[in-house]
GROMACS .gro file of C-alpha atoms in nm:
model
  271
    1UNK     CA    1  -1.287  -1.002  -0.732
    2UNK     CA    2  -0.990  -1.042  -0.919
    3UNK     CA    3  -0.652  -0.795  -0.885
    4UNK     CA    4  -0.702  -0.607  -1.170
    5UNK     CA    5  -1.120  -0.543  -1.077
    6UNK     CA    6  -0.957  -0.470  -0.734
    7UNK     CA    7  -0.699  -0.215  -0.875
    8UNK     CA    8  -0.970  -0.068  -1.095
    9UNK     CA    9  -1.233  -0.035  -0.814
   10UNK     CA   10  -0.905   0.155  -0.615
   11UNK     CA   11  -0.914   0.424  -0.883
   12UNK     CA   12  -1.267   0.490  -0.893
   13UNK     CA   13  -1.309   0.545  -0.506
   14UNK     CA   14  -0.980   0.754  -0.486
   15UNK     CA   15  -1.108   1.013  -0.724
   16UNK     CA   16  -1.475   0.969  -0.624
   17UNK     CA   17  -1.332   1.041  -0.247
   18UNK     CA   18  -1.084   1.294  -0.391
   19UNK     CA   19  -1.370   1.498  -0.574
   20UNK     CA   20  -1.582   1.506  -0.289
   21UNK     CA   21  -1.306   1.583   0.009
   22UNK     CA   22  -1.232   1.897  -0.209
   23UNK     CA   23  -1.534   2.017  -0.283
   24UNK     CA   24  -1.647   1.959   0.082
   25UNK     CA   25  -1.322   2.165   0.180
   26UNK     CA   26  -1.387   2.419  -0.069
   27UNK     CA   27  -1.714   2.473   0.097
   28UNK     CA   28  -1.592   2.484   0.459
   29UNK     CA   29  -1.305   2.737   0.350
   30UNK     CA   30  -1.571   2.979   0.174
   31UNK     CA   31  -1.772   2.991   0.501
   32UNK     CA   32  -1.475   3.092   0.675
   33UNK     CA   33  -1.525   2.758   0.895
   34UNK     CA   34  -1.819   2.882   1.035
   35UNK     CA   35  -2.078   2.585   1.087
   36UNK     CA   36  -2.305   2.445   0.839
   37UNK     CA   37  -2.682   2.351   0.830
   38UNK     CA   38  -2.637   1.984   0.988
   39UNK     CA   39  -2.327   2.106   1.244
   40UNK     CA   40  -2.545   2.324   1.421
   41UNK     CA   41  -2.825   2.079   1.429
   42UNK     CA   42  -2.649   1.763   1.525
   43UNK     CA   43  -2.428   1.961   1.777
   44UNK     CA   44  -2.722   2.111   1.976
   45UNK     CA   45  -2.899   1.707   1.967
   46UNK     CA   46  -2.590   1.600   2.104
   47UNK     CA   47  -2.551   1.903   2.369
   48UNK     CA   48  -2.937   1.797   2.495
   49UNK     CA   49  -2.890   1.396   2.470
   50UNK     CA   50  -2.571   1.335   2.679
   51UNK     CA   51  -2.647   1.122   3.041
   52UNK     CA   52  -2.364   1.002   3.181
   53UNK     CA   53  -2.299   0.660   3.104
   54UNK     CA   54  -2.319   0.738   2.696
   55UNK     CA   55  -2.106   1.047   2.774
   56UNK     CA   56  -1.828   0.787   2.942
   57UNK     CA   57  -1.918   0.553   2.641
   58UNK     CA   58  -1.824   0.757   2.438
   59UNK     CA   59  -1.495   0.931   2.588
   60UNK     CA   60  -1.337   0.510   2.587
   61UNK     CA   61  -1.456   0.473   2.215
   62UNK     CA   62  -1.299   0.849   2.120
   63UNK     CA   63  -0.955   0.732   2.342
   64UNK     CA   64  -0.896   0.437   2.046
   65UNK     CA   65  -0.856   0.663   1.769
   66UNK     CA   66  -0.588   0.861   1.915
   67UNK     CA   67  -0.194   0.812   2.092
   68UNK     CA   68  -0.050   0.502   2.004
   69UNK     CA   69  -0.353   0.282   1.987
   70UNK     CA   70  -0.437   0.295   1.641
   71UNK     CA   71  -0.048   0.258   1.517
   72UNK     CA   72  -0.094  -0.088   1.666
   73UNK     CA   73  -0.343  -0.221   1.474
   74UNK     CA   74  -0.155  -0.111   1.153
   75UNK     CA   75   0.100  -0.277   1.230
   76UNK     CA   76  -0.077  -0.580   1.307
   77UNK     CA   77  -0.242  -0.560   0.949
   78UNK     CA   78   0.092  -0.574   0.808
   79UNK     CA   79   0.185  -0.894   1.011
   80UNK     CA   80  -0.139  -1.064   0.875
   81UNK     CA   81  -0.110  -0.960   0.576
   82UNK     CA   82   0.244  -1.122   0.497
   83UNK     CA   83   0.394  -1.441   0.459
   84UNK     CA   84   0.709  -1.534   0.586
   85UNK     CA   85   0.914  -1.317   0.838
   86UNK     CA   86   1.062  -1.104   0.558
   87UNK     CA   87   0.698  -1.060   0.442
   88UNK     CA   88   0.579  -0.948   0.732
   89UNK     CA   89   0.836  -0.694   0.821
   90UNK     CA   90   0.796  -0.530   0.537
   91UNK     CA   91   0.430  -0.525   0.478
   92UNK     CA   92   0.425  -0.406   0.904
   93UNK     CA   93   0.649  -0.111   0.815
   94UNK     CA   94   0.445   0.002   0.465
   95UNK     CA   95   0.126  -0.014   0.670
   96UNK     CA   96   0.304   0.207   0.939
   97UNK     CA   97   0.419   0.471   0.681
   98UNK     CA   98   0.058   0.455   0.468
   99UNK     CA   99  -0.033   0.554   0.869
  100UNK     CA  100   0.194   0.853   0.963
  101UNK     CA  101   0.214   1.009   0.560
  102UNK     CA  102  -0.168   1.035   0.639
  103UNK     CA  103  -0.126   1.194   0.938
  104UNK     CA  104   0.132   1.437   0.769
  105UNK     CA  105  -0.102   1.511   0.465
  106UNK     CA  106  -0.394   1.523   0.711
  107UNK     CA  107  -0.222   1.790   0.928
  108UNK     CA  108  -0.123   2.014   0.633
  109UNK     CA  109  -0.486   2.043   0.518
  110UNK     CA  110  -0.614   2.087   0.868
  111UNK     CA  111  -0.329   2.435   0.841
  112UNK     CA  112  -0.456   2.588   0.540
  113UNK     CA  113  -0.807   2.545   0.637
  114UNK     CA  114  -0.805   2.636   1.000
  115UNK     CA  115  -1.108   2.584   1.115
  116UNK     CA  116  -1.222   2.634   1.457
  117UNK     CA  117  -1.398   2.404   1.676
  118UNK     CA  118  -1.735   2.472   1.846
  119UNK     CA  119  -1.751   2.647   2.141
  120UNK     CA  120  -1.560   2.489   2.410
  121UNK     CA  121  -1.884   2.539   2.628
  122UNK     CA  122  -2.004   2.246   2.463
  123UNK     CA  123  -1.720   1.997   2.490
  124UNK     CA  124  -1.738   1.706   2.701
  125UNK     CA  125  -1.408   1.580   2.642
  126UNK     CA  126  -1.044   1.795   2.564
  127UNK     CA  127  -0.949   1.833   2.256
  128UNK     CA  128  -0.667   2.083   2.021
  129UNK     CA  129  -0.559   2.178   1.742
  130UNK     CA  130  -0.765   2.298   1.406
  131UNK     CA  131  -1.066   2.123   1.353
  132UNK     CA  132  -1.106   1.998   0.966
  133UNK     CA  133  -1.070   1.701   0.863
  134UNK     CA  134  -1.104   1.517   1.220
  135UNK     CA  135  -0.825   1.380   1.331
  136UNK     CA  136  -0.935   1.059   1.516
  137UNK     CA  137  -1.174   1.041   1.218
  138UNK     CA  138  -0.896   1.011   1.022
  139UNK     CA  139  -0.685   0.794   1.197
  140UNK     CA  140  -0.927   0.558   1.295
  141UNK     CA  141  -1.045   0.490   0.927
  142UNK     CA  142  -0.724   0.463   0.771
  143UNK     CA  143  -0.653   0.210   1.067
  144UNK     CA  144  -0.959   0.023   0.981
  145UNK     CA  145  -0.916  -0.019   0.640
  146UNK     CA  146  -0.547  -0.141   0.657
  147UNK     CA  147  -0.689  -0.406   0.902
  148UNK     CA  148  -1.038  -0.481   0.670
  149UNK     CA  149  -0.753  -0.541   0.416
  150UNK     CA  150  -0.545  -0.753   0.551
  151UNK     CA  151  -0.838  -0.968   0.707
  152UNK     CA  152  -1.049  -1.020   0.387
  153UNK     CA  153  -0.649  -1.147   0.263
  154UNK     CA  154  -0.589  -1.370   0.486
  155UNK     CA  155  -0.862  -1.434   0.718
  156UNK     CA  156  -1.067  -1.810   0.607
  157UNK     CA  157  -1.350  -1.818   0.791
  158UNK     CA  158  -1.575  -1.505   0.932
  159UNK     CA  159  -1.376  -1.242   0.717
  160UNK     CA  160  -1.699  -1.035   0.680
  161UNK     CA  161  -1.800  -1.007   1.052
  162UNK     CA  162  -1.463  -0.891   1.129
  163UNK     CA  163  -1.408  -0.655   0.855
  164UNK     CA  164  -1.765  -0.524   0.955
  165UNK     CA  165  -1.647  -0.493   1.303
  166UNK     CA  166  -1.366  -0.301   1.227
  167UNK     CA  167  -1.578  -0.039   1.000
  168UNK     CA  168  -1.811  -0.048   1.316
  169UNK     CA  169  -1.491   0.075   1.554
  170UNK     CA  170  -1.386   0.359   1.296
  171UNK     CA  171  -1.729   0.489   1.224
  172UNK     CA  172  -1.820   0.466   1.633
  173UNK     CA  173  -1.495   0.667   1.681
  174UNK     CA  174  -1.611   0.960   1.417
  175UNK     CA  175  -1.929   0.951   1.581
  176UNK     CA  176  -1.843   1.008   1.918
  177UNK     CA  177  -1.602   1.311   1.789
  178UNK     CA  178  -1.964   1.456   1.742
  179UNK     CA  179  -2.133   1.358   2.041
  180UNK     CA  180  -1.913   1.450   2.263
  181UNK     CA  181  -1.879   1.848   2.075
  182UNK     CA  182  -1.550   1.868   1.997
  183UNK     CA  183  -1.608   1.815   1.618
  184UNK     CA  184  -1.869   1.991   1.335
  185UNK     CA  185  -2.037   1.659   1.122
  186UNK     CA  186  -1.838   1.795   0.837
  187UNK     CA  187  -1.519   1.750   1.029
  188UNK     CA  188  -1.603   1.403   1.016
  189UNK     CA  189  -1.742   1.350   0.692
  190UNK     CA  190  -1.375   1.497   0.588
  191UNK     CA  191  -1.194   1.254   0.749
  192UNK     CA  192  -1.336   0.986   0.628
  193UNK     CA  193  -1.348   1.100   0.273
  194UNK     CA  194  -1.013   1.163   0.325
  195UNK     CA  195  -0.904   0.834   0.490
  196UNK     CA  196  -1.103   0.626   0.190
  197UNK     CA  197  -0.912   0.863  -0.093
  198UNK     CA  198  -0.598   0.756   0.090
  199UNK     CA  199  -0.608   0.424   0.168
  200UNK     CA  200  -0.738   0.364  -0.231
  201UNK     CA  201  -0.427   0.528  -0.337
  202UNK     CA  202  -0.198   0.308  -0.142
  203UNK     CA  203  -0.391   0.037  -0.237
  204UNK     CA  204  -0.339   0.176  -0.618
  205UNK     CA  205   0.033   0.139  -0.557
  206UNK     CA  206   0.037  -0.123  -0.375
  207UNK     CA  207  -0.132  -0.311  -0.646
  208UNK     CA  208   0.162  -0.195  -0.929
  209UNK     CA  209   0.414  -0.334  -0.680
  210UNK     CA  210   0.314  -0.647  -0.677
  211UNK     CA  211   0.221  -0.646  -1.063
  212UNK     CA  212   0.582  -0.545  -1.140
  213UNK     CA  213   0.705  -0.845  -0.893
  214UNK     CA  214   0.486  -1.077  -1.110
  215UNK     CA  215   0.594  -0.916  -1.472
  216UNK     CA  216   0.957  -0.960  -1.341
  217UNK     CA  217   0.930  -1.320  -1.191
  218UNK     CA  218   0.762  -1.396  -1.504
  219UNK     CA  219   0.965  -1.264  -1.758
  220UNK     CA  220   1.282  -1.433  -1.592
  221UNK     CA  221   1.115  -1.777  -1.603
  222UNK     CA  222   1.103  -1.679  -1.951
  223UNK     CA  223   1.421  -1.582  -2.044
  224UNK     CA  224   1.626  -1.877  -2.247
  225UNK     CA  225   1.916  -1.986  -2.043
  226UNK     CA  226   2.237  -1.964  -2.187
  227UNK     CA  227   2.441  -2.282  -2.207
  228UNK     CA  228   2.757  -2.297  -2.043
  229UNK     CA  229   3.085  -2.202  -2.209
  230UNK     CA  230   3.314  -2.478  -2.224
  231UNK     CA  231   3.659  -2.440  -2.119
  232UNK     CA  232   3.920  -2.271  -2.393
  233UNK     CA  233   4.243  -2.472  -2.458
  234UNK     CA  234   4.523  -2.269  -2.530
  235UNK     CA  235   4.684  -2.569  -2.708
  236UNK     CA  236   4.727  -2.610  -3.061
  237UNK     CA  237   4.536  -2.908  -3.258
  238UNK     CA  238   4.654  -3.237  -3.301
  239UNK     CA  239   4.826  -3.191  -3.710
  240UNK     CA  240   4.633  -3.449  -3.895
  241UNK     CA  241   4.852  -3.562  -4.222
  242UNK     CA  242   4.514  -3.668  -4.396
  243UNK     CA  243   4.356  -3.319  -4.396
  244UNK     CA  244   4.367  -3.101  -4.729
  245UNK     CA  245   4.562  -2.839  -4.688
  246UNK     CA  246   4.427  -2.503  -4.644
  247UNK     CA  247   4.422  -2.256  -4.982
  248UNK     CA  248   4.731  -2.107  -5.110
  249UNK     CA  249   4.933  -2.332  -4.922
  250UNK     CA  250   5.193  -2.611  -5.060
  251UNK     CA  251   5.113  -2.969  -4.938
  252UNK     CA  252   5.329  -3.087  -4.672
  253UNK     CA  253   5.579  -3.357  -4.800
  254UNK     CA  254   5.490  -3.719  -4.733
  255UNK     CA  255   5.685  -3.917  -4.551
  256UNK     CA  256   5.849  -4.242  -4.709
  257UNK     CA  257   5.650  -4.456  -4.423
  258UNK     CA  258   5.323  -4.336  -4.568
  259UNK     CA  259   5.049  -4.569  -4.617
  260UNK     CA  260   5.051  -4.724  -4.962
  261UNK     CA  261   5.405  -4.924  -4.917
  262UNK     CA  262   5.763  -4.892  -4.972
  263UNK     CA  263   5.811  -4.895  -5.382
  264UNK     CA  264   6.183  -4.846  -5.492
  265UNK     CA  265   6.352  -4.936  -5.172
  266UNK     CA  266   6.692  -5.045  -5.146
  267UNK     CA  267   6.691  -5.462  -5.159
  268UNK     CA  268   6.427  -5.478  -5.330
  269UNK     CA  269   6.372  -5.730  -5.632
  270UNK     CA  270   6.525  -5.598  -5.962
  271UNK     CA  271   6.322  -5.460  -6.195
   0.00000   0.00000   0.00000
């Protein structure tokens, strides 16, 4: 796929994403965050399907999408994904701030919603805050796809397995969110509706950034280069007896040693 099928694809899957996260909030809001149809079901599953080693499975797979851990891998995307030092650097700190703006977008939506979680009775791991749009949902996937990114850039061989590894990690951490009963489904499902509009809007910019780079580069290759000025001399013209004279102006008197001889000298043979 080519940039501008890329940049096009972008744009479909942030508003797709961006329809759907707000009419899924929309819906959550209007039931006053109480649970829906498949939160209630796939809450009391999870309740009655929880021995102890998937429980402690789960708890180190929910632990990655949270603290420091996933800031990490976005700034390892950014390393990948640039060339040279300068490169890097740069692309390490937009990856870091596509990473925290989420988090700062996320948090404002989970404020005006505020949704509660399900009944602590049911937790199996700690957890605070308002409930939708998940928050290690959210983090994890926008983690991910910075990473899928950068791989299917730069990456030569086995791109796909390790993209699809990464999705595995950020859908595994939503999951367990669920499982473990600190999350409704639709918690989850918001984050990572959420996480894909986002990332497909920095990708959207992204994408003009680098376009205006290559109009600019471009267009200065094109530009005619001006020749050099040579250097003024302040000094008059060497006065060339030959030359017409300019209009209006007398001629200048020849002189007696002018080409075409000497005719009525003194000496000279009579006439």
């Amino acid at each position: 796929m080519n940039r501008r099928g890329a940049a096009d694809l972008a744009v479909s899957t942030a508003v797709g994403t961006l329809v759907a996260f707000v009419l899924l909030t929309l819906v959550v809001a209007g039931h006053h965050g109480a649970p829906l149809l498949t939160d209630s079901r796939l809450l009391s599953w999870s309740v009655h399907h929880r021995p102890p080693v998937a429980v402690a499975a789960a708890r180190g797979v929910t632990d990655t999408g949270t603290g420091i851990i996933p800031y990490l891998p976005a700034v390892l995307a950014g390393v990948i994904a640039g060339r040279g030092a300068r490169q890097r650097v740069i692309a390490a700190a937009a990856c870091l701030a596509c990473l925290v703006l989420a988090q700062l977008v996320r948090y404002g939506v989970m404020s005006l919603v505020a949704r509660d979680r399900p009944p602590v009775g049911d937790w199996a791991a700690r957890a605070s805050g308002w409930s939708f749009p998940s928050g290690h949902t959210t983090t994890s996937a926008v983690t991910a796809g910075l990473l899928i990114a950068a791989v299917l850039l730069r990456a030569r061989h086995g791109r796909r397995t390790i993209a699809a590894g990464i999705g595995c990690w950020a859908v595994l951490v939503g999951l367990s969110r669920v499982y473990l009963g600190v999350h409704w489904s639709t918690d989850v499902a918001g984050g990572w509706l959420f996480a894909l509009c986002w990332l497909s809007i920095c990708f959207r910019v992204c994408f003009f950034r680098v376009c205006f780079r290559i109009f600019f580069r471009s267009a200065v290759r094109r530009c005619p280069e001006v020749p050099p000025t040579p250097h003024d001399s302040t000094a008059p013209p060497p006065y060339d007896s030959t030359a017409p004279p300019p209009p209006g102006e007398a001629p200048a008197p020849r002189s007696p040693d002018s080409a075409g001889g000497r005719s009525g000298a003194p000496g000279g043979p009579p006439g």
